[in-house]
PDB file of C-alpha atoms in Angstrom:
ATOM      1  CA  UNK A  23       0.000   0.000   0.000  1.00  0.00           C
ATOM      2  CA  UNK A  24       2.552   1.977   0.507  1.00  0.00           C
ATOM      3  CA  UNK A  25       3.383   1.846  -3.026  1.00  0.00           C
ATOM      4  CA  UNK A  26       0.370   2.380  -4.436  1.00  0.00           C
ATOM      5  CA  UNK A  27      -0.210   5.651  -2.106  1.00  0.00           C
ATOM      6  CA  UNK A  28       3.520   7.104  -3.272  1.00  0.00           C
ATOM      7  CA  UNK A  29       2.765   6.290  -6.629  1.00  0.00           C
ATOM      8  CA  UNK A  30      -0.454   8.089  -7.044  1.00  0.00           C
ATOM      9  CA  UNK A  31       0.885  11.066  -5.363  1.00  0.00           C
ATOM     10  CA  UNK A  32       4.015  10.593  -8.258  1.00  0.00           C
ATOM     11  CA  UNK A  33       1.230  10.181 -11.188  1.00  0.00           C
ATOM     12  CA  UNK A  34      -0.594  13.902  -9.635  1.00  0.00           C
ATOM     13  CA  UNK A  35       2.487  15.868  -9.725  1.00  0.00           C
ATOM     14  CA  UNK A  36       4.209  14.869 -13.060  1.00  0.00           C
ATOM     15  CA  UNK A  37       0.214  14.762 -15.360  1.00  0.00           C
ATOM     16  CA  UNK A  38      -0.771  17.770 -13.078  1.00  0.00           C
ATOM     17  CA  UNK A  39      -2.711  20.902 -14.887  1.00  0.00           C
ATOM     18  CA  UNK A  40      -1.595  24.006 -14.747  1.00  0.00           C
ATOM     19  CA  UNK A  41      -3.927  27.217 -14.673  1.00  0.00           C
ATOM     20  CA  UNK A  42      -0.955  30.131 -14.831  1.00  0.00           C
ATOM     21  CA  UNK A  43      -4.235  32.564 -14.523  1.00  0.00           C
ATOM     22  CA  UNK A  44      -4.810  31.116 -11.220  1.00  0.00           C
ATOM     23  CA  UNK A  45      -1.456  30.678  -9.843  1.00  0.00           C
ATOM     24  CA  UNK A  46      -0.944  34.725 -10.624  1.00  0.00           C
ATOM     25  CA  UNK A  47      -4.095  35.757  -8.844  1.00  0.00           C
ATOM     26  CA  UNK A  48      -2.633  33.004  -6.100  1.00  0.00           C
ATOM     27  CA  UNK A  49       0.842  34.850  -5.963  1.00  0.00           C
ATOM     28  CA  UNK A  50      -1.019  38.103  -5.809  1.00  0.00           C
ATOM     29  CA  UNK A  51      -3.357  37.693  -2.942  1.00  0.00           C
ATOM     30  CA  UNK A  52      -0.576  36.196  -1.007  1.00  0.00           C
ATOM     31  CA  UNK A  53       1.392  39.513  -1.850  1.00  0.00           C
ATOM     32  CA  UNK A  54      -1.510  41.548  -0.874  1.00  0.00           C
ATOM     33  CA  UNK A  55      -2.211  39.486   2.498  1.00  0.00           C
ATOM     34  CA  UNK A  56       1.625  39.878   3.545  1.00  0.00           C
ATOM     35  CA  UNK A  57       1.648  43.509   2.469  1.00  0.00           C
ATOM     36  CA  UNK A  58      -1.951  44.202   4.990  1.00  0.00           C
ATOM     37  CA  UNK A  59       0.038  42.498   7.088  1.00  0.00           C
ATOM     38  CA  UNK A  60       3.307  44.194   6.696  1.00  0.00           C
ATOM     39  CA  UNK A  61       1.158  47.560   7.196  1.00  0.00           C
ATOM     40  CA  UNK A  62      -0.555  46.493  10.103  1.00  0.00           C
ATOM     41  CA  UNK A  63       2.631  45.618  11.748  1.00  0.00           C
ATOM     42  CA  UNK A  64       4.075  48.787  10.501  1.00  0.00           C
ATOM     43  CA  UNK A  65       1.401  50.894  11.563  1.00  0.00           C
ATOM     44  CA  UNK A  66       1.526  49.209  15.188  1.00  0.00           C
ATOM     45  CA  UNK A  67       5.348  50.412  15.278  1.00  0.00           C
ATOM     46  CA  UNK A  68       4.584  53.645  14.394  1.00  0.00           C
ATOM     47  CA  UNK A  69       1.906  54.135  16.901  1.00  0.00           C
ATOM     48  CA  UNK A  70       4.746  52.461  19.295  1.00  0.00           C
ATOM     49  CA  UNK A  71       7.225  54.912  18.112  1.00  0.00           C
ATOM     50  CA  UNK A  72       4.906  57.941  18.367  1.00  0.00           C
ATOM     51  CA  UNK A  73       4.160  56.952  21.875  1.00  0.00           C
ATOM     52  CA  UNK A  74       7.844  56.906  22.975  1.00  0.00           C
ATOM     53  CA  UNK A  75       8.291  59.748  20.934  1.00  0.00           C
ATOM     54  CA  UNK A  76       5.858  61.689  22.841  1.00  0.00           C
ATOM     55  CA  UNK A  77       7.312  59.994  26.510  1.00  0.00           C
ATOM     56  CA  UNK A  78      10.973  61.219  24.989  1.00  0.00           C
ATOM     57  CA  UNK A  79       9.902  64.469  24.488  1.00  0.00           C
ATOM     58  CA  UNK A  80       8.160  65.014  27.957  1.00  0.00           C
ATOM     59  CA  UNK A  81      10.945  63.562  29.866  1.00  0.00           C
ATOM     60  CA  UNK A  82      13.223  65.937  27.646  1.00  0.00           C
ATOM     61  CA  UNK A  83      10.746  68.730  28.981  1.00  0.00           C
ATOM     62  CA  UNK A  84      11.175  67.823  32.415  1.00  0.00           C
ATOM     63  CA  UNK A  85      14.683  67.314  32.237  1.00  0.00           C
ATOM     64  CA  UNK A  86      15.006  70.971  30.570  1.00  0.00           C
ATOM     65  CA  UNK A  87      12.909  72.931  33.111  1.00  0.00           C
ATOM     66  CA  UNK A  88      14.440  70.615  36.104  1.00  0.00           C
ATOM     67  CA  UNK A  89      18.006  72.279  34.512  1.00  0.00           C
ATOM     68  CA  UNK A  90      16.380  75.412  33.902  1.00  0.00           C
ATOM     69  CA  UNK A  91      15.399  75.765  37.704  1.00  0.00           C
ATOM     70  CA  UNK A  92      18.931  74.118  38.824  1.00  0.00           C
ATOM     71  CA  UNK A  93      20.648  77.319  36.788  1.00  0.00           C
ATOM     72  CA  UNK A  94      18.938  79.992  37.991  1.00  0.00           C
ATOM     73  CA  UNK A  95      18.793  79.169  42.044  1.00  0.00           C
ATOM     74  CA  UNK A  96      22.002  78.791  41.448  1.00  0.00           C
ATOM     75  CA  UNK A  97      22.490  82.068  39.459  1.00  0.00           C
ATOM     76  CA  UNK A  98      20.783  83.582  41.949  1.00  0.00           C
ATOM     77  CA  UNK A  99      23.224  82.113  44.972  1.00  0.00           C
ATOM     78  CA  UNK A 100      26.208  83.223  43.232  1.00  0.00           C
ATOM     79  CA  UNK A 101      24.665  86.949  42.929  1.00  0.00           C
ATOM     80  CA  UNK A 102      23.864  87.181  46.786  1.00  0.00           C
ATOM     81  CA  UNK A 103      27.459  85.627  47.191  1.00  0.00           C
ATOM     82  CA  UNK A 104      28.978  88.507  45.133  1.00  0.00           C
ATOM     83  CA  UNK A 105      26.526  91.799  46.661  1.00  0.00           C
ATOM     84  CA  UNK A 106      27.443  90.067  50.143  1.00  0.00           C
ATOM     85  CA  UNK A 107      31.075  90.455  49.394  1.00  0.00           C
ATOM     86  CA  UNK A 108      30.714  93.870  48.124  1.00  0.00           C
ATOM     87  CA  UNK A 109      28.628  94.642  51.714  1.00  0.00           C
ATOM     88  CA  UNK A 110      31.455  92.988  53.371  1.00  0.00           C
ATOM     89  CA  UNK A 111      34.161  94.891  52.248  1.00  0.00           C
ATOM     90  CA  UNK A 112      31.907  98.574  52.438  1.00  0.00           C
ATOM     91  CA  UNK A 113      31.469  97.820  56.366  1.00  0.00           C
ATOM     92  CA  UNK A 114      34.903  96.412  56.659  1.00  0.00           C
ATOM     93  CA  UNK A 115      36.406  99.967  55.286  1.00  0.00           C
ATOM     94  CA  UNK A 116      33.061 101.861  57.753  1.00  0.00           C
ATOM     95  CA  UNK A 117      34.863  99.536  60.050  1.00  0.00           C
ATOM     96  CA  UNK A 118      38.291 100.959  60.098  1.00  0.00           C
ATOM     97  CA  UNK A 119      37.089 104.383  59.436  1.00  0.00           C
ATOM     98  CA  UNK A 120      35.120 104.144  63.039  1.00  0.00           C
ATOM     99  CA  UNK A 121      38.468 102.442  64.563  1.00  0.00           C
ATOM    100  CA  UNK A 122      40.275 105.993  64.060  1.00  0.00           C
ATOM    101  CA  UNK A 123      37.751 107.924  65.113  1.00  0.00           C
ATOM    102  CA  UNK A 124      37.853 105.072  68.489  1.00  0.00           C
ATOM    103  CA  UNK A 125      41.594 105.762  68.737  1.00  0.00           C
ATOM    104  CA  UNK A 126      41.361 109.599  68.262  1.00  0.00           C
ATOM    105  CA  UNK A 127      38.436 110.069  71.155  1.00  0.00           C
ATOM    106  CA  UNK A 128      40.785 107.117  73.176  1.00  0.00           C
ATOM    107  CA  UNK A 129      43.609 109.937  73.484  1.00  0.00           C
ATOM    108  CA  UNK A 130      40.633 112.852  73.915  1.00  0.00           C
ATOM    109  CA  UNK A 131      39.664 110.910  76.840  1.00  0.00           C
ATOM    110  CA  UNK A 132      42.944 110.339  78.141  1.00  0.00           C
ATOM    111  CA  UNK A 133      43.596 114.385  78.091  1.00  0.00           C
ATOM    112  CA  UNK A 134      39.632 115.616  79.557  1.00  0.00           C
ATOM    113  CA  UNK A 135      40.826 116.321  83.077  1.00  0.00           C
ATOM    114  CA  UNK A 136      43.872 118.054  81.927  1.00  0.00           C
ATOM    115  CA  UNK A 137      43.992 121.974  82.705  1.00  0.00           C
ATOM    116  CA  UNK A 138      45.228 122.839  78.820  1.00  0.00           C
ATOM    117  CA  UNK A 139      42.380 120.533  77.041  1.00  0.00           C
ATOM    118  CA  UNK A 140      39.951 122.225  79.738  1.00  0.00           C
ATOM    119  CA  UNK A 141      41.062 125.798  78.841  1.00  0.00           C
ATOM    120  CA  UNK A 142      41.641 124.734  75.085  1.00  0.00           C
ATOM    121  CA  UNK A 143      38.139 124.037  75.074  1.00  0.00           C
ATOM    122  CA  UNK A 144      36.893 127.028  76.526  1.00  0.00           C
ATOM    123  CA  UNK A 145      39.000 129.073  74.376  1.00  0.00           C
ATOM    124  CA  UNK A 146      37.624 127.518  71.075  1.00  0.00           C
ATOM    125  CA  UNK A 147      33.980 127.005  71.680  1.00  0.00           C
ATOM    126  CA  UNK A 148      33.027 128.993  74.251  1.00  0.00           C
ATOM    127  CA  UNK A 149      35.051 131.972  73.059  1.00  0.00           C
ATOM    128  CA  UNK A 150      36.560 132.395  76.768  1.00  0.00           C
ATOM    129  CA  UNK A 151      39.870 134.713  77.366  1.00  0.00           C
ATOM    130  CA  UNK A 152      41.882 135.671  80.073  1.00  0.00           C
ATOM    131  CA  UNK A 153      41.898 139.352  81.656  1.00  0.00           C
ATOM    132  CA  UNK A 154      43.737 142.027  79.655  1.00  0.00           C
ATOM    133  CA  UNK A 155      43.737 139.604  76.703  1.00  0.00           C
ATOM    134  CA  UNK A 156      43.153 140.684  73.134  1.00  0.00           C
ATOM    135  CA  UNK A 157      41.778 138.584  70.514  1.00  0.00           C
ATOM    136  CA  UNK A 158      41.393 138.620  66.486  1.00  0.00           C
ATOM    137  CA  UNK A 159      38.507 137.116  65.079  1.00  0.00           C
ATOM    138  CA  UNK A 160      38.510 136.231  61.866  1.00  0.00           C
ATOM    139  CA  UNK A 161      35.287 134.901  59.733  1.00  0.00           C
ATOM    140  CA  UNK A 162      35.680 131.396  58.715  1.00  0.00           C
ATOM    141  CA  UNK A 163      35.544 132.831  54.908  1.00  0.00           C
ATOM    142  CA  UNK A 164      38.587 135.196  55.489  1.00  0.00           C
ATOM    143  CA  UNK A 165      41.232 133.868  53.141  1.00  0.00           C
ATOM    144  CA  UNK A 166      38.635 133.594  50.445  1.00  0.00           C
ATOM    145  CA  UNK A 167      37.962 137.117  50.676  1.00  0.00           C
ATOM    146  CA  UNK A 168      41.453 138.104  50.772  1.00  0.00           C
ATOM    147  CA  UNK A 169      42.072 135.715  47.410  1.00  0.00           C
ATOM    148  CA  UNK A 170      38.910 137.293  46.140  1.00  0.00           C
ATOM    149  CA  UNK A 171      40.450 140.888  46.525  1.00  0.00           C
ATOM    150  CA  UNK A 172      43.979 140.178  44.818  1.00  0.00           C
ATOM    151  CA  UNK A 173      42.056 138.621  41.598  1.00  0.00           C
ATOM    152  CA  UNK A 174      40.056 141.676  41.484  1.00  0.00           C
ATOM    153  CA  UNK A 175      43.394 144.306  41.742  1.00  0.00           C
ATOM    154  CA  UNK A 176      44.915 142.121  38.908  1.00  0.00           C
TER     155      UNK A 176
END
């Protein structure tokens, strides 16, 4: 039986009739079945790729406003840094100006109960002088005037 079955199958394929019309239209709904398919696959990976395209683009948005923020606090640090230096160094110079004027009112203090700082003082703001003493006032403005008057005579 074996025979016969092997034989039969032998006798189909060699005396076989071929319709070329039908074997084309065969050949081309295969083509058209794998290119739907193709498509459909295609079209599934695009909507895939569109989808991660979107998620990269949102993380890239996050990331860029996450740096955006990072820059400017720290923009802004290095600008107090910089105005707190330039404070630093204004009250360091008010500083020393305020240590003179510590040291000069040190040595006033030393001389207060001194009899020539006592009659120094009364000489210069209280206008005091001693008995059968003459004095020459002079306005504040004095040498001006005198400068005034030799420009004039030239």
């Amino acid at each position: 039986m074996a025979k016969k079955g092997s034989r039969l199958r032998e006798f189909e394929k060699n005396h076989r009739v071929l319709d070329i019309s039908g074997a084309q239209r065969e050949r081309r709904e295969k083509k058209s079945g794998r290119r739907q398919q193709e498509e459909a696959e295609a079209s599934a990976e695009n909507a895939e790729n569109k989808k991660k395209r979107r998620k990269i683009s949102w993380v890239r948005i996050t990331g860029l406003a996450v740096c955006t923020v990072f820059l400017l606090v720290v923009g802004i640090s290095v600008k107090n840094i910089y105005d707190l230096k330039g404070r630093e160094a204004d009250l360091q110079k008010e500083n020393q100006k305020l240590e003179q004027i510590k040291e000069e009112l040190t040595v006033e203090l030393e001389n207060v109960n001194t009899d020539e700082y006592i009659e120094e003082k009364a000489r210069r703001e209280l206008k005091l002088i001693r008995p059968n003493e003459l004095v020459f006032y002079f306005p504040d403005d004095f040498h001006l005037q005198k400068e005034n008057k030799k420009e004039s005579e030239e």
